[in-house]
């Protein structure tokens, strides 16, 4: 049955897919004003994907991550060695199915 949490999860996937179309980058590369344009991951925090951040002349902080508020999935960036880039992997903890997000698209992996 579809509930509010399912709708939020679908919206998260769509948001990450949209950001991935512009690129998936290390958070160390984030500059002020670019936080909403790209999907950023935190190399220093197990490649977790950044949800909210504060980047300005005084701060360069990841405030929260996409999987901070759920015990049902993890959201990580994974290096795609064949394409020399990254993709986002959403691992569903209650299923053997993963969701892969890259280049503006998502699919089951």
Tab-separated table of N, CA, C and O in Angstrom:
chain	number	residue	atom	x	y	z
A	1	UNK	N	0.840	-1.175	0.000
A	1	UNK	CA	0.000	0.000	0.000
A	1	UNK	C	0.887	1.240	0.000
A	1	UNK	O	1.893	1.303	0.696
A	2	UNK	N	0.506	2.240	-0.769
A	2	UNK	CA	1.273	3.475	-0.831
A	2	UNK	C	0.863	4.370	0.338
A	2	UNK	O	-0.309	4.609	0.579
A	3	UNK	N	1.873	4.854	1.061
A	3	UNK	CA	1.628	5.765	2.161
A	3	UNK	C	2.521	6.994	1.997
A	3	UNK	O	3.244	7.121	1.016
A	4	UNK	N	2.499	7.886	2.948
A	4	UNK	CA	3.274	9.124	2.863
A	4	UNK	C	4.763	8.833	2.774
A	4	UNK	O	5.486	9.477	1.995
A	5	UNK	N	5.261	7.853	3.505
A	5	UNK	CA	6.682	7.523	3.466
A	5	UNK	C	7.099	7.020	2.086
A	5	UNK	O	8.190	7.330	1.612
A	6	UNK	N	6.234	6.270	1.436
A	6	UNK	CA	6.525	5.793	0.084
A	6	UNK	C	6.602	6.961	-0.892
A	6	UNK	O	7.503	7.021	-1.736
A	7	UNK	N	5.694	7.899	-0.769
A	7	UNK	CA	5.699	9.086	-1.634
A	7	UNK	C	6.966	9.902	-1.411
A	7	UNK	O	7.607	10.347	-2.366
A	8	UNK	N	7.378	10.073	-0.158
A	8	UNK	CA	8.617	10.794	0.145
A	8	UNK	C	9.826	10.083	-0.457
A	8	UNK	O	10.742	10.719	-0.977
A	9	UNK	N	9.829	8.762	-0.385
A	9	UNK	CA	10.928	7.976	-0.935
A	9	UNK	C	11.007	8.152	-2.450
A	9	UNK	O	12.091	8.362	-3.012
A	10	UNK	N	9.885	8.105	-3.126
A	10	UNK	CA	9.840	8.297	-4.579
A	10	UNK	C	10.323	9.698	-4.938
A	10	UNK	O	11.089	9.877	-5.885
A	11	UNK	N	9.915	10.702	-4.177
A	11	UNK	CA	10.363	12.077	-4.431
A	11	UNK	C	11.870	12.221	-4.227
A	11	UNK	O	12.540	12.941	-4.964
A	12	UNK	N	12.421	11.511	-3.239
A	12	UNK	CA	13.866	11.533	-3.014
A	12	UNK	C	14.593	10.952	-4.231
A	12	UNK	O	15.588	11.520	-4.696
A	13	UNK	N	14.095	9.845	-4.745
A	13	UNK	CA	14.712	9.227	-5.921
A	13	UNK	C	14.673	10.189	-7.099
A	13	UNK	O	15.672	10.372	-7.802
A	14	UNK	N	13.541	10.827	-7.331
A	14	UNK	CA	13.414	11.771	-8.444
A	14	UNK	C	14.354	12.961	-8.269
A	14	UNK	O	14.980	13.418	-9.229
A	15	UNK	N	14.471	13.463	-7.044
A	15	UNK	CA	15.369	14.596	-6.767
A	15	UNK	C	16.827	14.217	-7.021
A	15	UNK	O	17.575	14.976	-7.655
A	16	UNK	N	17.233	13.054	-6.542
A	16	UNK	CA	18.611	12.610	-6.754
A	16	UNK	C	18.892	12.351	-8.230
A	16	UNK	O	19.979	12.660	-8.720
A	17	UNK	N	17.925	11.824	-8.951
A	17	UNK	CA	18.109	11.600	-10.382
A	17	UNK	C	18.304	12.929	-11.102
A	17	UNK	O	19.191	13.053	-11.959
A	18	UNK	N	17.517	13.920	-10.745
A	18	UNK	CA	17.644	15.246	-11.368
A	18	UNK	C	19.021	15.835	-11.095
A	18	UNK	O	19.683	16.346	-12.002
A	19	UNK	N	19.472	15.750	-9.848
A	19	UNK	CA	20.797	16.276	-9.506
A	19	UNK	C	21.907	15.496	-10.201
A	19	UNK	O	22.912	16.073	-10.621
A	20	UNK	N	21.734	14.186	-10.342
A	20	UNK	CA	22.772	13.361	-10.963
A	20	UNK	C	22.959	13.703	-12.436
A	20	UNK	O	24.021	13.437	-12.999
A	21	UNK	N	21.956	14.283	-13.056
A	21	UNK	CA	22.088	14.688	-14.462
A	21	UNK	C	23.173	15.751	-14.621
A	21	UNK	O	23.836	15.820	-15.647
A	22	UNK	N	23.369	16.573	-13.585
A	22	UNK	CA	24.413	17.605	-13.596
A	22	UNK	C	25.753	17.063	-13.124
A	22	UNK	O	26.789	17.648	-13.417
A	23	UNK	N	25.720	15.997	-12.359
A	23	UNK	CA	26.953	15.389	-11.879
A	23	UNK	C	26.862	14.953	-10.432
A	23	UNK	O	26.057	15.463	-9.655
A	24	UNK	N	27.690	13.989	-10.091
A	24	UNK	CA	27.817	13.483	-8.723
A	24	UNK	C	29.244	13.790	-8.316
A	24	UNK	O	30.189	13.261	-8.898
A	25	UNK	N	29.375	14.671	-7.327
A	25	UNK	CA	30.693	15.195	-6.976
A	25	UNK	C	30.999	15.041	-5.495
A	25	UNK	O	30.099	14.981	-4.668
A	26	UNK	N	32.286	15.065	-5.198
A	26	UNK	CA	32.751	15.080	-3.817
A	26	UNK	C	32.364	16.422	-3.192
A	26	UNK	O	32.506	17.474	-3.823
A	27	UNK	N	31.874	16.383	-1.966
A	27	UNK	CA	31.429	17.594	-1.287
A	27	UNK	C	32.558	18.615	-1.136
A	27	UNK	O	32.301	19.807	-1.046
A	28	UNK	N	33.789	18.181	-1.155
A	28	UNK	CA	34.908	19.124	-1.062
A	28	UNK	C	34.919	20.094	-2.250
A	28	UNK	O	35.523	21.159	-2.181
A	29	UNK	N	34.248	19.739	-3.349
A	29	UNK	CA	34.176	20.591	-4.532
A	29	UNK	C	33.000	21.580	-4.497
A	29	UNK	O	32.873	22.412	-5.392
A	30	UNK	N	32.133	21.477	-3.499
A	30	UNK	CA	30.948	22.340	-3.434
A	30	UNK	C	31.352	23.795	-3.226
A	30	UNK	O	32.227	24.098	-2.421
A	31	UNK	N	30.725	24.674	-3.993
A	31	UNK	CA	30.920	26.109	-3.824
A	31	UNK	C	29.570	26.739	-3.521
A	31	UNK	O	28.517	26.153	-3.800
A	32	UNK	N	29.596	27.898	-2.947
A	32	UNK	CA	28.369	28.582	-2.563
A	32	UNK	C	27.442	28.709	-3.777
A	32	UNK	O	27.847	29.141	-4.846
A	33	UNK	N	26.201	28.295	-3.596
A	33	UNK	CA	25.202	28.380	-4.647
A	33	UNK	C	25.083	27.142	-5.514
A	33	UNK	O	24.159	27.034	-6.307
A	34	UNK	N	25.992	26.188	-5.361
A	34	UNK	CA	25.942	24.987	-6.204
A	34	UNK	C	25.302	23.798	-5.494
A	34	UNK	O	25.140	22.740	-6.107
A	35	UNK	N	24.931	23.963	-4.235
A	35	UNK	CA	24.473	22.834	-3.434
A	35	UNK	C	23.244	22.138	-4.020
A	35	UNK	O	23.088	20.932	-3.882
A	36	UNK	N	22.354	22.874	-4.664
A	36	UNK	CA	21.141	22.284	-5.217
A	36	UNK	C	21.338	21.758	-6.630
A	36	UNK	O	20.477	21.072	-7.160
A	37	UNK	N	22.457	22.079	-7.264
A	37	UNK	CA	22.671	21.709	-8.667
A	37	UNK	C	23.242	20.316	-8.849
A	37	UNK	O	23.001	19.678	-9.875
A	38	UNK	N	24.005	19.846	-7.900
A	38	UNK	CA	24.702	18.571	-8.032
A	38	UNK	C	24.325	17.639	-6.890
A	38	UNK	O	23.890	18.080	-5.828
A	39	UNK	N	24.559	16.360	-7.101
A	39	UNK	CA	24.474	15.389	-6.019
A	39	UNK	C	25.873	15.306	-5.423
A	39	UNK	O	26.824	14.936	-6.110
A	40	UNK	N	26.001	15.690	-4.178
A	40	UNK	CA	27.302	15.668	-3.509
A	40	UNK	C	27.376	14.504	-2.529
A	40	UNK	O	26.406	14.191	-1.842
A	41	UNK	N	28.541	13.888	-2.472
A	41	UNK	CA	28.782	12.848	-1.481
A	41	UNK	C	29.932	13.291	-0.595
A	41	UNK	O	30.765	14.102	-0.977
A	42	UNK	N	29.966	12.742	0.605
A	42	UNK	CA	30.984	13.096	1.588
A	42	UNK	C	31.999	11.961	1.695
A	42	UNK	O	31.745	10.947	2.335
A	43	UNK	N	33.106	12.138	1.023
A	43	UNK	CA	34.163	11.120	1.012
A	43	UNK	C	34.644	10.813	2.439
A	43	UNK	O	35.041	9.693	2.745
A	44	UNK	N	34.589	11.809	3.318
A	44	UNK	CA	35.066	11.633	4.689
A	44	UNK	C	34.027	10.998	5.613
A	44	UNK	O	34.291	10.794	6.781
A	45	UNK	N	32.841	10.713	5.087
A	45	UNK	CA	31.787	10.113	5.896
A	45	UNK	C	31.169	8.942	5.130
A	45	UNK	O	29.967	8.931	4.848
A	46	UNK	N	31.995	7.986	4.759
A	46	UNK	CA	31.562	6.728	4.149
A	46	UNK	C	30.798	6.937	2.836
A	46	UNK	O	29.908	6.181	2.514
A	47	UNK	N	31.130	8.000	2.098
A	47	UNK	CA	30.531	8.302	0.795
A	47	UNK	C	29.021	8.527	0.869
A	47	UNK	O	28.303	8.313	-0.105
A	48	UNK	N	28.549	8.968	2.027
A	48	UNK	CA	27.123	9.270	2.184
A	48	UNK	C	26.756	10.470	1.309
A	48	UNK	O	27.565	11.369	1.098
A	49	UNK	N	25.530	10.498	0.819
A	49	UNK	CA	25.076	11.558	-0.079
A	49	UNK	C	24.460	12.679	0.750
A	49	UNK	O	23.581	12.456	1.590
A	50	UNK	N	24.930	13.900	0.504
A	50	UNK	CA	24.564	15.079	1.295
A	50	UNK	C	23.157	15.555	0.927
A	50	UNK	O	22.851	15.783	-0.244
A	51	UNK	N	22.322	15.728	1.943
A	51	UNK	CA	20.976	16.275	1.761
A	51	UNK	C	20.982	17.784	1.944
A	51	UNK	O	20.552	18.526	1.067
A	52	UNK	N	21.466	18.253	3.077
A	52	UNK	CA	21.530	19.684	3.379
A	52	UNK	C	22.955	20.069	3.739
A	52	UNK	O	23.678	19.291	4.364
A	53	UNK	N	23.313	21.289	3.353
A	53	UNK	CA	24.663	21.767	3.655
A	53	UNK	C	24.651	23.270	3.833
A	53	UNK	O	23.699	23.956	3.476
A	54	UNK	N	25.734	23.756	4.379
A	54	UNK	CA	25.954	25.192	4.519
A	54	UNK	C	27.324	25.485	3.907
A	54	UNK	O	28.344	25.047	4.423
A	55	UNK	N	27.286	26.181	2.776
A	55	UNK	CA	28.519	26.532	2.083
A	55	UNK	C	28.486	28.030	1.826
A	55	UNK	O	27.647	28.536	1.084
A	56	UNK	N	29.373	28.735	2.510
A	56	UNK	CA	29.510	30.172	2.287
A	56	UNK	C	30.950	30.559	2.619
A	56	UNK	O	31.809	29.693	2.767
A	57	UNK	N	31.208	31.824	2.760
A	57	UNK	CA	32.588	32.252	3.006
A	57	UNK	C	33.126	31.798	4.359
A	57	UNK	O	34.338	31.770	4.570
A	58	UNK	N	32.235	31.413	5.288
A	58	UNK	CA	32.664	30.998	6.629
A	58	UNK	C	32.490	29.502	6.899
A	58	UNK	O	33.076	28.977	7.832
A	59	UNK	N	31.643	28.829	6.111
A	59	UNK	CA	31.305	27.437	6.386
A	59	UNK	C	31.454	26.579	5.132
A	59	UNK	O	31.262	27.058	4.017
A	60	UNK	N	31.737	25.343	5.380
A	60	UNK	CA	31.719	24.320	4.331
A	60	UNK	C	31.340	23.022	5.034
A	60	UNK	O	32.165	22.131	5.248
A	61	UNK	N	30.049	22.931	5.403
A	61	UNK	CA	29.596	21.858	6.277
A	61	UNK	C	28.454	21.058	5.657
A	61	UNK	O	27.488	21.640	5.154
A	62	UNK	N	28.548	19.753	5.735
A	62	UNK	CA	27.418	18.880	5.431
A	62	UNK	C	26.571	18.834	6.698
A	62	UNK	O	27.060	18.462	7.765
A	63	UNK	N	25.318	19.238	6.593
A	63	UNK	CA	24.440	19.319	7.760
A	63	UNK	C	23.683	18.013	7.965
A	63	UNK	O	23.535	17.545	9.087
A	64	UNK	N	23.196	17.418	6.873
A	64	UNK	CA	22.489	16.145	6.980
A	64	UNK	C	22.670	15.350	5.697
A	64	UNK	O	23.094	15.872	4.664
A	65	UNK	N	22.319	14.073	5.786
A	65	UNK	CA	22.477	13.138	4.679
A	65	UNK	C	21.127	12.494	4.366
A	65	UNK	O	20.248	12.427	5.221
A	66	UNK	N	20.978	12.005	3.149
A	66	UNK	CA	19.695	11.445	2.724
A	66	UNK	C	19.237	10.269	3.580
A	66	UNK	O	18.038	10.039	3.705
A	67	UNK	N	20.136	9.535	4.163
A	67	UNK	CA	19.712	8.381	4.961
A	67	UNK	C	19.725	8.637	6.466
A	67	UNK	O	19.597	7.704	7.252
A	68	UNK	N	19.817	9.891	6.873
A	68	UNK	CA	19.817	10.214	8.301
A	68	UNK	C	18.505	9.856	9.002
A	68	UNK	O	18.494	9.581	10.189
A	69	UNK	N	17.416	9.886	8.279
A	69	UNK	CA	16.110	9.789	8.915
A	69	UNK	C	15.397	8.476	8.625
A	69	UNK	O	14.191	8.367	8.799
A	70	UNK	N	16.144	7.482	8.174
A	70	UNK	CA	15.522	6.197	7.858
A	70	UNK	C	16.423	5.052	8.293
A	70	UNK	O	17.636	5.113	8.149
A	71	UNK	N	15.792	4.016	8.781
A	71	UNK	CA	16.504	2.778	9.093
A	71	UNK	C	16.175	1.721	8.043
A	71	UNK	O	16.478	0.557	8.215
A	72	UNK	N	15.556	2.149	6.922
A	72	UNK	CA	15.115	1.224	5.895
A	72	UNK	C	16.033	1.187	4.678
A	72	UNK	O	15.933	0.285	3.861
A	73	UNK	N	16.920	2.182	4.543
A	73	UNK	CA	17.800	2.221	3.378
A	73	UNK	C	19.050	3.031	3.694
A	73	UNK	O	19.093	3.797	4.639
A	74	UNK	N	20.081	2.802	2.872
A	74	UNK	CA	21.288	3.622	2.909
A	74	UNK	C	21.452	4.263	1.534
A	74	UNK	O	21.023	3.695	0.520
A	75	UNK	N	22.066	5.447	1.509
A	75	UNK	CA	22.294	6.170	0.259
A	75	UNK	C	23.777	6.508	0.193
A	75	UNK	O	24.277	7.286	1.005
A	76	UNK	N	24.468	5.909	-0.771
A	76	UNK	CA	25.909	6.086	-0.896
A	76	UNK	C	26.290	6.369	-2.343
A	76	UNK	O	25.627	5.922	-3.276
A	77	UNK	N	27.393	7.072	-2.515
A	77	UNK	CA	28.005	7.222	-3.835
A	77	UNK	C	28.998	6.080	-3.996
A	77	UNK	O	29.679	5.691	-3.048
A	78	UNK	N	29.048	5.547	-5.203
A	78	UNK	CA	29.931	4.437	-5.504
A	78	UNK	C	30.733	4.819	-6.740
A	78	UNK	O	30.172	5.320	-7.722
A	79	UNK	N	32.022	4.575	-6.683
A	79	UNK	CA	32.863	4.892	-7.831
A	79	UNK	C	32.638	3.875	-8.934
A	79	UNK	O	32.713	2.674	-8.715
A	80	UNK	N	32.327	4.392	-10.113
A	80	UNK	CA	32.131	3.561	-11.297
A	80	UNK	C	33.451	3.531	-12.047
A	80	UNK	O	33.738	4.409	-12.854
A	81	UNK	N	34.263	2.536	-11.748
A	81	UNK	CA	35.630	2.496	-12.281
A	81	UNK	C	35.664	2.427	-13.798
A	81	UNK	O	36.566	2.949	-14.425
A	82	UNK	N	34.680	1.803	-14.410
A	82	UNK	CA	34.663	1.699	-15.861
A	82	UNK	C	34.404	3.035	-16.545
A	82	UNK	O	34.928	3.299	-17.617
A	83	UNK	N	33.606	3.888	-15.929
A	83	UNK	CA	33.265	5.179	-16.528
A	83	UNK	C	33.974	6.354	-15.874
A	83	UNK	O	33.710	7.497	-16.209
A	84	UNK	N	34.848	6.091	-14.921
A	84	UNK	CA	35.611	7.133	-14.231
A	84	UNK	C	34.706	8.187	-13.609
A	84	UNK	O	34.994	9.381	-13.665
A	85	UNK	N	33.623	7.781	-13.028
A	85	UNK	CA	32.701	8.698	-12.367
A	85	UNK	C	32.067	8.004	-11.174
A	85	UNK	O	32.609	7.038	-10.633
A	86	UNK	N	30.905	8.481	-10.775
A	86	UNK	CA	30.196	7.937	-9.620
A	86	UNK	C	28.741	7.705	-9.982
A	86	UNK	O	28.201	8.340	-10.875
A	87	UNK	N	28.131	6.796	-9.256
A	87	UNK	CA	26.682	6.636	-9.298
A	87	UNK	C	26.205	6.563	-7.852
A	87	UNK	O	27.004	6.385	-6.926
A	88	UNK	N	24.912	6.742	-7.654
A	88	UNK	CA	24.330	6.679	-6.312
A	88	UNK	C	23.650	5.329	-6.158
A	88	UNK	O	22.898	4.897	-7.037
A	89	UNK	N	23.920	4.687	-5.046
A	89	UNK	CA	23.330	3.392	-4.741
A	89	UNK	C	22.438	3.539	-3.514
A	89	UNK	O	22.913	3.931	-2.448
A	90	UNK	N	21.163	3.248	-3.685
A	90	UNK	CA	20.241	3.187	-2.553
A	90	UNK	C	20.038	1.717	-2.250
A	90	UNK	O	19.492	0.970	-3.071
A	91	UNK	N	20.531	1.316	-1.098
A	91	UNK	CA	20.419	-0.077	-0.682
A	91	UNK	C	19.235	-0.199	0.267
A	91	UNK	O	19.223	0.425	1.335
A	92	UNK	N	18.240	-0.975	-0.147
A	92	UNK	CA	17.066	-1.211	0.683
A	92	UNK	C	17.401	-2.324	1.671
A	92	UNK	O	17.719	-3.440	1.255
A	93	UNK	N	17.355	-2.017	2.948
A	93	UNK	CA	17.794	-2.968	3.965
A	93	UNK	C	16.831	-4.138	4.138
A	93	UNK	O	17.215	-5.178	4.657
A	94	UNK	N	15.578	-3.973	3.709
A	94	UNK	CA	14.587	-5.031	3.864
A	94	UNK	C	14.378	-5.811	2.571
A	94	UNK	O	13.441	-6.587	2.458
A	95	UNK	N	15.247	-5.617	1.590
A	95	UNK	CA	15.090	-6.252	0.291
A	95	UNK	C	16.459	-6.536	-0.310
A	95	UNK	O	17.453	-5.936	0.079
A	96	UNK	N	16.503	-7.414	-1.275
A	96	UNK	CA	17.751	-7.672	-1.978
A	96	UNK	C	17.892	-6.777	-3.206
A	96	UNK	O	18.860	-6.877	-3.940
A	97	UNK	N	16.933	-5.896	-3.408
A	97	UNK	CA	16.934	-4.999	-4.557
A	97	UNK	C	17.592	-3.675	-4.186
A	97	UNK	O	17.340	-3.124	-3.124
A	98	UNK	N	18.439	-3.186	-5.078
A	98	UNK	CA	19.051	-1.872	-4.916
A	98	UNK	C	18.520	-0.957	-6.009
A	98	UNK	O	18.061	-1.411	-7.058
A	99	UNK	N	18.614	0.340	-5.765
A	99	UNK	CA	18.261	1.342	-6.758
A	99	UNK	C	19.537	2.080	-7.126
A	99	UNK	O	20.276	2.522	-6.251
A	100	UNK	N	19.793	2.197	-8.413
A	100	UNK	CA	20.978	2.885	-8.912
A	100	UNK	C	20.538	4.156	-9.617
A	100	UNK	O	19.586	4.139	-10.406
A	101	UNK	N	21.222	5.253	-9.300
A	101	UNK	CA	20.899	6.552	-9.885
A	101	UNK	C	22.157	7.101	-10.542
A	101	UNK	O	23.211	7.180	-9.909
A	102	UNK	N	22.026	7.487	-11.807
A	102	UNK	CA	23.149	8.081	-12.525
A	102	UNK	C	22.641	8.771	-13.790
A	102	UNK	O	21.638	8.359	-14.372
A	103	UNK	N	23.320	9.825	-14.163
A	103	UNK	CA	23.042	10.525	-15.424
A	103	UNK	C	21.572	10.904	-15.595
A	103	UNK	O	21.026	10.813	-16.692
A	104	UNK	N	20.905	11.293	-14.524
A	104	UNK	CA	19.527	11.728	-14.601
A	104	UNK	C	18.500	10.612	-14.598
A	104	UNK	O	17.302	10.863	-14.734
A	105	UNK	N	18.939	9.376	-14.459
A	105	UNK	CA	18.040	8.225	-14.496
A	105	UNK	C	18.195	7.377	-13.245
A	105	UNK	O	19.199	7.435	-12.552
A	106	UNK	N	17.177	6.542	-12.998
A	106	UNK	CA	17.282	5.574	-11.926
A	106	UNK	C	16.715	4.248	-12.431
A	106	UNK	O	15.872	4.207	-13.321
A	107	UNK	N	17.228	3.176	-11.846
A	107	UNK	CA	16.766	1.842	-12.218
A	107	UNK	C	17.105	0.875	-11.085
A	107	UNK	O	17.899	1.188	-10.192
A	108	UNK	N	16.497	-0.277	-11.145
A	108	UNK	CA	16.772	-1.308	-10.141
A	108	UNK	C	18.018	-2.066	-10.539
A	108	UNK	O	18.203	-2.417	-11.694
A	109	UNK	N	18.892	-2.287	-9.555
A	109	UNK	CA	20.140	-2.972	-9.848
A	109	UNK	C	20.219	-4.318	-9.212
A	109	UNK	O	19.465	-4.738	-8.433
